[in-house]
Short mmCIF file of C-alpha atoms and ligand atoms in Angstrom, two decimals:
data_model
loop_
_atom_site.label_atom_id
_atom_site.label_comp_id
_atom_site.label_asym_id
_atom_site.label_seq_id
_atom_site.Cartn_x
_atom_site.Cartn_y
_atom_site.Cartn_z
CA UNK M 1 -40.91 -26.30 -15.89
CA UNK M 2 -37.92 -24.97 -18.60
CA UNK M 3 -36.53 -22.74 -16.74
CA UNK M 4 -32.76 -23.33 -16.05
CA UNK M 5 -30.17 -21.30 -14.15
CA UNK M 6 -27.55 -21.92 -17.21
CA UNK M 7 -29.78 -19.70 -19.54
CA UNK M 8 -27.51 -16.86 -20.38
CA UNK M 9 -30.25 -14.50 -20.74
CA UNK M 10 -30.26 -12.39 -17.47
CA UNK M 11 -34.39 -12.32 -17.43
CA UNK M 12 -34.41 -15.86 -17.70
CA UNK M 13 -31.98 -16.45 -15.19
CA UNK M 14 -33.84 -14.06 -12.81
CA UNK M 15 -37.09 -15.57 -13.32
CA UNK M 16 -35.33 -19.13 -12.88
CA UNK M 17 -33.78 -17.60 -9.41
CA UNK M 18 -37.26 -16.13 -8.37
CA UNK M 19 -39.13 -19.62 -9.33
CA UNK M 20 -36.63 -21.38 -6.90
CA UNK M 21 -36.68 -19.06 -4.09
CA UNK M 22 -40.73 -18.82 -4.38
CA UNK M 23 -41.01 -22.65 -3.92
CA UNK M 24 -38.13 -22.89 -1.30
CA UNK M 25 -39.86 -20.45 1.05
CA UNK M 26 -38.23 -20.21 4.45
CA UNK M 27 -36.57 -23.47 3.95
CA UNK M 28 -32.77 -23.68 3.74
CA UNK M 29 -30.67 -25.65 1.00
CA UNK M 30 -28.48 -28.03 3.20
CA UNK M 31 -25.60 -29.38 1.58
CA UNK M 32 -24.28 -32.81 3.04
CA UNK M 33 -21.37 -35.19 2.28
CA UNK M 34 -18.06 -36.36 3.26
CA UNK M 35 -15.14 -34.27 3.88
CA UNK M 36 -13.99 -33.00 0.49
CA UNK M 37 -17.08 -33.51 -1.44
CA UNK M 38 -17.05 -29.74 -1.86
CA UNK M 39 -19.95 -28.36 0.08
CA UNK M 40 -18.11 -25.23 0.99
CA UNK M 41 -17.19 -24.16 -2.58
CA UNK M 42 -20.26 -25.69 -4.11
CA UNK M 43 -22.24 -24.16 -1.47
CA UNK M 44 -20.88 -20.55 -1.60
CA UNK M 45 -21.34 -20.50 -5.57
CA UNK M 46 -24.86 -21.88 -5.34
CA UNK M 47 -25.85 -19.03 -2.78
CA UNK M 48 -24.37 -16.61 -4.73
CA UNK M 49 -26.20 -17.74 -7.95
CA UNK M 50 -29.70 -17.78 -5.88
CA UNK M 51 -28.81 -14.69 -4.28
CA UNK M 52 -29.20 -16.40 -0.82
CA UNK M 53 -26.98 -16.18 2.31
CA UNK M 54 -24.49 -18.98 2.64
CA UNK M 55 -23.81 -20.14 6.16
CA UNK M 56 -21.17 -22.79 6.86
CA UNK M 57 -21.69 -24.79 10.02
CA UNK M 58 -18.17 -25.80 10.75
CA UNK M 59 -17.21 -21.94 10.68
CA UNK M 60 -20.16 -21.18 12.82
CA UNK M 61 -19.06 -24.00 15.37
CA UNK M 62 -15.73 -22.72 15.45
CA UNK M 63 -17.19 -19.28 16.28
CA UNK M 64 -19.55 -20.27 18.88
CA UNK M 65 -16.46 -22.27 20.69
CA UNK M 66 -13.87 -19.54 19.98
CA UNK M 67 -11.51 -22.37 18.80
CA UNK M 68 -10.70 -24.44 15.50
CA UNK M 69 -12.23 -27.65 15.15
CA UNK M 70 -9.08 -29.32 15.62
CA UNK M 71 -8.73 -28.12 18.95
CA UNK M 72 -12.40 -29.02 19.96
CA UNK M 73 -11.54 -32.41 18.75
CA UNK M 74 -8.00 -32.59 20.79
CA UNK M 75 -9.33 -30.76 23.97
CA UNK M 76 -12.86 -32.13 24.67
CA UNK M 77 -13.48 -34.87 22.34
CA UNK M 78 -15.49 -35.89 19.44
CA UNK M 79 -18.78 -36.52 21.54
CA UNK M 80 -18.34 -32.63 22.77
CA UNK M 81 -18.00 -31.75 19.36
CA UNK M 82 -20.77 -33.50 18.10
CA UNK M 83 -23.07 -31.98 20.88
CA UNK M 84 -22.14 -28.56 19.65
CA UNK M 85 -22.63 -29.24 16.18
CA UNK M 86 -26.03 -30.69 16.98
CA UNK M 87 -26.99 -27.16 18.64
CA UNK M 88 -25.50 -24.95 16.15
CA UNK M 89 -27.28 -26.58 13.37
CA UNK M 90 -30.62 -26.40 14.75
CA UNK M 91 -30.37 -22.70 15.50
CA UNK M 92 -29.03 -22.19 11.94
CA UNK M 93 -32.07 -24.15 10.54
CA UNK M 94 -34.13 -21.51 12.04
CA UNK M 95 -32.56 -18.75 9.89
CA UNK M 96 -33.83 -20.10 6.29
CA UNK M 97 -33.78 -19.24 3.43
CA UNK M 98 -29.95 -19.77 3.09
CA UNK M 99 -27.48 -22.25 1.57
CA UNK M 100 -25.99 -24.33 4.65
CA UNK M 101 -23.20 -26.29 4.37
CA UNK M 102 -22.64 -28.75 7.18
CA UNK M 103 -19.71 -30.87 8.36
CA UNK M 104 -19.37 -34.71 7.42
CA UNK M 105 -20.50 -36.08 10.20
CA UNK M 106 -23.75 -33.80 11.04
CA UNK M 107 -26.38 -35.63 8.99
CA UNK M 108 -25.54 -38.93 10.96
CA UNK M 109 -27.24 -37.42 13.79
CA UNK M 110 -30.81 -38.65 13.82
CA UNK M 111 -31.93 -35.47 15.28
CA UNK M 112 -30.05 -33.13 12.99
CA UNK M 113 -31.35 -35.49 10.07
CA UNK M 114 -35.15 -34.84 11.30
CA UNK M 115 -34.30 -31.37 11.57
CA UNK M 116 -33.07 -31.04 8.23
CA UNK M 117 -36.07 -32.84 6.58
CA UNK M 118 -38.43 -30.43 8.43
CA UNK M 119 -36.47 -27.11 7.63
CA UNK M 120 -34.77 -27.90 4.41
CA UNK M 121 -33.89 -29.53 1.28
CA UNK M 122 -31.09 -31.80 1.72
CA UNK M 123 -28.52 -32.24 -1.19
CA UNK M 124 -25.77 -35.02 -0.90
CA UNK M 125 -22.86 -34.04 -2.74
CA UNK M 126 -21.51 -37.52 -3.77
CA UNK M 127 -17.83 -37.83 -4.66
CA UNK M 128 -15.82 -40.97 -5.45
CA UNK M 129 -12.63 -42.12 -3.26
CA UNK M 130 -10.30 -40.60 -5.62
CA UNK M 131 -11.85 -37.06 -5.76
CA UNK M 132 -12.24 -37.14 -1.89
CA UNK M 133 -8.80 -37.96 -1.31
CA UNK M 134 -7.31 -35.30 -3.60
CA UNK M 135 -9.38 -32.57 -2.12
CA UNK M 136 -8.67 -33.15 1.36
CA UNK M 137 -4.82 -33.97 0.71
CA UNK M 138 -4.72 -30.20 0.41
CA UNK M 139 -5.33 -29.34 3.67
CA UNK M 140 -4.54 -30.73 7.52
CA UNK M 141 -7.55 -29.30 9.17
CA UNK M 142 -9.39 -32.45 9.30
CA UNK M 143 -9.02 -34.34 12.95
CA UNK M 144 -10.48 -37.52 11.64
CA UNK M 145 -8.20 -37.72 8.92
CA UNK M 146 -5.48 -36.86 11.41
CA UNK M 147 -6.16 -40.12 13.10
CA UNK M 148 -4.96 -42.70 10.66
CA UNK M 149 -4.37 -43.72 6.91
CA UNK M 150 -6.65 -41.28 5.27
CA UNK M 151 -7.28 -43.57 2.47
CA UNK M 152 -8.62 -46.45 4.84
CA UNK M 153 -10.39 -43.65 7.30
CA UNK M 154 -12.41 -42.29 4.15
CA UNK M 155 -13.23 -46.05 2.92
CA UNK M 156 -14.68 -46.95 6.33
CA UNK M 157 -16.38 -43.45 6.52
CA UNK M 158 -17.94 -44.00 2.77
CA UNK M 159 -19.41 -47.33 4.44
CA UNK M 160 -20.77 -46.32 7.13
CA UNK M 161 -22.47 -42.94 5.73
CA UNK M 162 -23.27 -43.52 2.27
CA UNK M 163 -26.43 -45.59 2.99
CA UNK M 164 -27.57 -42.74 5.68
CA UNK M 165 -26.53 -39.85 3.07
CA UNK M 166 -28.73 -41.49 0.81
CA UNK M 167 -32.06 -40.73 2.47
CA UNK M 168 -31.42 -37.02 1.09
CA UNK M 169 -33.69 -35.44 -1.04
CA UNK M 170 -31.39 -34.85 -3.96
CA UNK M 171 -28.08 -36.58 -4.78
CA UNK M 172 -25.42 -34.62 -7.00
CA UNK M 173 -22.55 -36.52 -8.49
CA UNK M 174 -19.54 -34.29 -7.54
CA UNK M 175 -17.05 -34.92 -9.88
CA UNK M 176 -13.51 -33.47 -10.24
CA UNK M 177 -14.41 -30.92 -12.71
CA UNK M 178 -14.55 -27.06 -11.98
CA UNK M 179 -17.23 -26.44 -8.73
CA UNK M 180 -19.52 -23.83 -11.27
CA UNK M 181 -20.41 -27.05 -13.18
CA UNK M 182 -21.36 -28.87 -9.97
CA UNK M 183 -23.42 -25.71 -8.92
CA UNK M 184 -25.55 -25.79 -12.33
CA UNK M 185 -26.04 -29.64 -11.90
CA UNK M 186 -27.36 -28.84 -8.11
CA UNK M 187 -29.41 -25.88 -9.45
CA UNK M 188 -31.09 -28.29 -12.02
CA UNK M 189 -31.46 -30.90 -9.77
CA UNK M 190 -33.23 -28.73 -7.28
CA UNK M 191 -35.56 -27.30 -9.90
CA UNK M 192 -36.74 -30.94 -10.83
CA UNK M 193 -37.12 -31.58 -7.01
CA UNK M 194 -39.09 -28.59 -6.32
CA UNK M 195 -41.40 -29.19 -9.43
CA UNK M 196 -42.05 -33.00 -8.28
CA UNK M 197 -42.99 -31.49 -4.80
CA UNK M 198 -45.12 -28.84 -6.34
CA UNK M 199 -47.04 -31.29 -8.37
CA UNK M 200 -47.28 -33.99 -5.63
CA UNK M 201 -48.78 -31.16 -3.35
CA UNK M 202 -51.00 -30.44 -6.00
CA UNK M 203 -52.32 -33.81 -6.22
CA UNK M 204 -52.73 -34.26 -2.80
CA UNK M 205 -54.81 -31.10 -2.53
CA UNK M 206 -56.95 -31.97 -5.46
CA UNK M 207 -57.32 -35.42 -3.78
CA UNK M 208 -58.68 -33.82 -0.54
CA UNK M 209 -61.00 -31.90 -2.48
CA UNK M 210 -62.67 -34.78 -4.07
C1 S3P J 301 -16.02 -34.36 9.92
C2 S3P J 301 -16.24 -33.31 8.89
C3 S3P J 301 -15.86 -31.97 8.97
C4 S3P J 301 -15.64 -31.42 10.46
C5 S3P J 301 -15.30 -32.14 11.37
C6 S3P J 301 -15.68 -33.81 11.15
C7 S3P J 301 -16.63 -35.40 9.98
O1 S3P J 301 -16.34 -31.22 8.33
O2 S3P J 301 -16.95 -31.31 10.66
O3 S3P J 301 -13.80 -32.56 11.10
O4 S3P J 301 -17.15 -36.24 10.53
O5 S3P J 301 -16.87 -35.96 8.77
P1 S3P J 301 -16.11 -31.29 6.69
O6 S3P J 301 -16.90 -32.24 6.04
O7 S3P J 301 -16.74 -29.99 5.94
O8 S3P J 301 -14.64 -31.13 5.98
#
Protein backbone atom coordinates (compact mmCIF):
# COMPACT_ATOMS: atom_id res chain seq x y z
CA UNK A 1 0.00 0.00 0.00
CA UNK A 2 1.53 3.27 -1.04
CA UNK A 3 -1.19 5.55 0.24
CA UNK A 4 0.17 8.21 2.50
CA UNK A 5 -1.58 10.91 4.45
CA UNK A 6 1.17 13.32 3.55
CA UNK A 7 0.02 13.43 -0.08
CA UNK A 8 -1.00 16.92 -1.05
CA UNK A 9 -3.66 15.86 -3.51
CA UNK A 10 -7.04 15.93 -1.83
CA UNK A 11 -8.31 12.72 -3.49
CA UNK A 12 -5.25 10.73 -2.44
CA UNK A 13 -5.61 12.04 1.07
CA UNK A 14 -9.29 11.12 1.19
CA UNK A 15 -8.44 7.64 -0.10
CA UNK A 16 -5.78 7.29 2.61
CA UNK A 17 -8.25 8.27 5.30
CA UNK A 18 -10.89 5.85 3.93
CA UNK A 19 -8.30 3.06 3.78
CA UNK A 20 -7.35 3.51 7.43
CA UNK A 21 -10.96 3.90 8.58
CA UNK A 22 -12.02 0.72 6.78
CA UNK A 23 -9.30 -1.39 8.35
CA UNK A 24 -9.64 0.18 11.76
CA UNK A 25 -13.33 -0.70 11.94
CA UNK A 26 -14.86 0.10 15.34
CA UNK A 27 -11.50 0.13 17.13
CA UNK A 28 -10.00 3.15 18.86
CA UNK A 29 -6.53 4.49 18.20
CA UNK A 30 -5.24 4.67 21.76
CA UNK A 31 -2.33 6.97 22.55
CA UNK A 32 -0.17 5.99 25.49
CA UNK A 33 3.04 7.39 26.94
CA UNK A 34 4.45 9.52 29.73
CA UNK A 35 3.23 12.93 30.79
CA UNK A 36 4.46 15.46 28.25
CA UNK A 37 4.79 12.96 25.40
CA UNK A 38 2.18 14.89 23.39
CA UNK A 39 -0.74 12.44 23.60
CA UNK A 40 -3.40 15.14 23.70
CA UNK A 41 -1.82 17.51 21.20
CA UNK A 42 -0.95 14.76 18.70
CA UNK A 43 -4.21 12.89 19.34
CA UNK A 44 -6.37 15.92 18.64
CA UNK A 45 -4.61 16.61 15.35
CA UNK A 46 -4.56 12.94 14.31
CA UNK A 47 -8.29 12.68 14.94
CA UNK A 48 -9.00 15.73 12.84
CA UNK A 49 -6.86 14.32 10.03
CA UNK A 50 -8.63 10.95 10.12
CA UNK A 51 -12.03 12.60 10.59
CA UNK A 52 -12.55 10.72 13.85
CA UNK A 53 -13.77 12.02 17.21
CA UNK A 54 -11.05 12.84 19.72
CA UNK A 55 -11.52 11.88 23.36
CA UNK A 56 -9.15 12.70 26.23
CA UNK A 57 -9.51 10.19 29.08
CA UNK A 58 -8.21 12.62 31.73
CA UNK A 59 -10.84 15.22 30.75
CA UNK A 60 -13.53 12.55 30.84
CA UNK A 61 -12.42 11.49 34.33
CA UNK A 62 -12.57 15.12 35.48
CA UNK A 63 -16.06 15.53 34.02
CA UNK A 64 -17.28 12.29 35.61
CA UNK A 65 -15.84 13.29 39.00
CA UNK A 66 -16.78 16.95 38.81
CA UNK A 67 -13.26 17.85 39.96
CA UNK A 68 -9.76 18.19 38.56
CA UNK A 69 -7.22 15.38 38.63
CA UNK A 70 -5.15 17.31 41.19
CA UNK A 71 -8.23 17.58 43.41
CA UNK A 72 -9.01 13.86 43.05
CA UNK A 73 -5.43 12.96 44.05
CA UNK A 74 -5.49 15.40 46.98
CA UNK A 75 -8.90 14.46 48.32
CA UNK A 76 -9.07 10.70 47.64
CA UNK A 77 -5.54 9.54 46.77
CA UNK A 78 -4.00 7.87 43.74
CA UNK A 79 -5.66 4.44 44.19
CA UNK A 80 -9.10 6.06 43.98
CA UNK A 81 -8.06 7.96 40.85
CA UNK A 82 -6.79 4.73 39.22
CA UNK A 83 -10.08 3.00 39.95
CA UNK A 84 -12.02 5.80 38.25
CA UNK A 85 -9.53 5.87 35.38
CA UNK A 86 -10.00 2.14 34.76
CA UNK A 87 -13.79 2.47 34.66
CA UNK A 88 -13.86 5.56 32.46
CA UNK A 89 -11.43 4.07 29.92
CA UNK A 90 -13.42 0.81 29.77
CA UNK A 91 -16.53 2.84 29.00
CA UNK A 92 -14.77 4.99 26.39
CA UNK A 93 -13.30 1.96 24.61
CA UNK A 94 -16.84 0.83 23.79
CA UNK A 95 -17.38 3.93 21.65
CA UNK A 96 -14.86 3.53 18.82
CA UNK A 97 -13.79 4.38 16.26
CA UNK A 98 -12.08 7.38 17.80
CA UNK A 99 -8.71 8.65 18.85
CA UNK A 100 -8.35 8.21 22.59
CA UNK A 101 -5.57 9.88 24.58
CA UNK A 102 -4.95 8.20 27.94
CA UNK A 103 -3.19 9.49 31.05
CA UNK A 104 0.38 8.26 31.51
CA UNK A 105 -0.46 5.66 34.14
CA UNK A 106 -3.50 4.12 32.45
CA UNK A 107 -1.65 1.53 30.36
CA UNK A 108 0.14 0.23 33.49
CA UNK A 109 -3.11 -1.35 34.65
CA UNK A 110 -3.23 -4.95 33.31
CA UNK A 111 -7.02 -4.85 32.85
CA UNK A 112 -6.90 -1.60 30.91
CA UNK A 113 -4.01 -2.95 28.84
CA UNK A 114 -6.00 -6.04 27.88
CA UNK A 115 -9.03 -3.91 27.12
CA UNK A 116 -7.00 -1.64 24.85
CA UNK A 117 -5.60 -4.71 23.09
CA UNK A 118 -9.08 -6.03 22.31
CA UNK A 119 -10.75 -2.70 21.48
CA UNK A 120 -7.99 -0.66 19.96
CA UNK A 121 -4.68 -0.16 18.27
CA UNK A 122 -2.19 1.23 20.76
CA UNK A 123 0.39 3.86 19.88
CA UNK A 124 3.20 4.66 22.31
CA UNK A 125 4.46 8.21 21.91
CA UNK A 126 8.00 7.70 23.12
CA UNK A 127 9.95 10.77 24.10
CA UNK A 128 13.29 11.31 25.78
CA UNK A 129 13.67 12.89 29.20
CA UNK A 130 14.64 16.32 27.89
CA UNK A 131 11.53 16.63 25.72
CA UNK A 132 9.24 15.38 28.49
CA UNK A 133 10.63 17.77 31.09
CA UNK A 134 10.46 20.71 28.73
CA UNK A 135 6.81 20.01 27.99
CA UNK A 136 5.60 19.29 31.54
CA UNK A 137 7.47 22.30 32.86
CA UNK A 138 4.92 24.52 31.17
CA UNK A 139 2.08 23.47 33.46
CA UNK A 140 1.59 22.49 37.10
CA UNK A 141 -1.48 20.26 36.80
CA UNK A 142 0.26 16.92 37.37
CA UNK A 143 0.13 15.68 40.96
CA UNK A 144 2.80 13.01 40.46
CA UNK A 145 5.33 15.66 39.49
CA UNK A 146 4.31 17.98 42.29
CA UNK A 147 5.37 15.35 44.84
CA UNK A 148 9.11 15.58 44.22
CA UNK A 149 11.90 16.60 41.89
CA UNK A 150 10.31 16.28 38.39
CA UNK A 151 13.58 15.11 36.86
CA UNK A 152 13.89 12.22 39.34
CA UNK A 153 10.16 11.37 39.26
CA UNK A 154 10.24 11.24 35.48
CA UNK A 155 13.40 9.08 35.39
CA UNK A 156 11.83 6.63 37.83
CA UNK A 157 8.62 6.49 35.81
CA UNK A 158 10.59 5.90 32.59
CA UNK A 159 12.42 2.98 34.21
CA UNK A 160 9.21 1.44 35.48
CA UNK A 161 6.90 2.16 32.58
CA UNK A 162 8.93 1.98 29.38
CA UNK A 163 9.18 -1.84 29.38
CA UNK A 164 5.38 -1.98 29.69
CA UNK A 165 4.69 0.78 27.15
CA UNK A 166 6.86 -1.27 24.77
CA UNK A 167 4.00 -3.77 24.55
CA UNK A 168 2.05 -1.22 22.45
CA UNK A 169 1.25 -2.17 18.86
CA UNK A 170 3.08 0.84 17.46
CA UNK A 171 5.89 3.05 18.77
CA UNK A 172 6.40 6.57 17.46
CA UNK A 173 9.32 8.76 18.53
CA UNK A 174 7.82 11.97 19.86
CA UNK A 175 10.57 14.49 19.17
CA UNK A 176 10.86 18.20 19.85
CA UNK A 177 9.43 19.15 16.45
CA UNK A 178 6.04 20.60 15.46
CA UNK A 179 3.23 18.25 16.45
CA UNK A 180 2.12 17.95 12.81
CA UNK A 181 5.29 15.99 12.01
CA UNK A 182 4.58 13.50 14.79
CA UNK A 183 1.00 13.22 13.50
CA UNK A 184 2.33 12.38 10.03
CA UNK A 185 4.74 9.77 11.50
CA UNK A 186 1.88 8.27 13.49
CA UNK A 187 -0.42 8.05 10.47
CA UNK A 188 2.34 6.40 8.40
CA UNK A 189 3.13 3.91 11.17
CA UNK A 190 -0.56 3.14 11.52
CA UNK A 191 -0.88 2.41 7.80
CA UNK A 192 2.12 0.07 7.96
CA UNK A 193 0.72 -1.71 11.03
CA UNK A 194 -2.76 -2.12 9.50
CA UNK A 195 -1.17 -3.46 6.31
CA UNK A 196 0.77 -6.07 8.26
CA UNK A 197 -2.36 -6.96 10.19
CA UNK A 198 -4.37 -7.44 6.95
CA UNK A 199 -1.62 -9.58 5.45
CA UNK A 200 -1.37 -11.73 8.58
CA UNK A 201 -5.17 -12.16 8.64
CA UNK A 202 -5.13 -13.11 4.93
CA UNK A 203 -2.37 -15.68 5.47
CA UNK A 204 -4.24 -17.14 8.42
CA UNK A 205 -7.47 -17.35 6.38
CA UNK A 206 -5.65 -19.08 3.49
CA UNK A 207 -4.03 -21.49 5.96
CA UNK A 208 -7.43 -22.48 7.29
CA UNK A 209 -8.80 -23.14 3.79
CA UNK A 210 -6.03 -25.57 2.90
C1 LIG B 1 -0.51 10.49 35.22
C2 LIG B 1 -0.58 11.23 34.07
C3 LIG B 1 -1.57 12.31 33.86
C4 LIG B 1 -2.80 12.07 34.73
C5 LIG B 1 -2.40 11.87 36.15
C6 LIG B 1 -1.45 10.69 36.35
C7 LIG B 1 0.52 9.41 35.31
O1 LIG B 1 -1.96 12.36 32.50
O2 LIG B 1 -3.54 10.98 34.28
O3 LIG B 1 -1.81 13.07 36.58
O4 LIG B 1 0.36 8.53 36.16
O5 LIG B 1 1.46 9.43 34.51
P1 LIG B 1 -1.00 12.88 31.30
O6 LIG B 1 -0.08 11.74 30.93
O7 LIG B 1 -1.95 13.20 30.20
O8 LIG B 1 -0.27 14.06 31.80
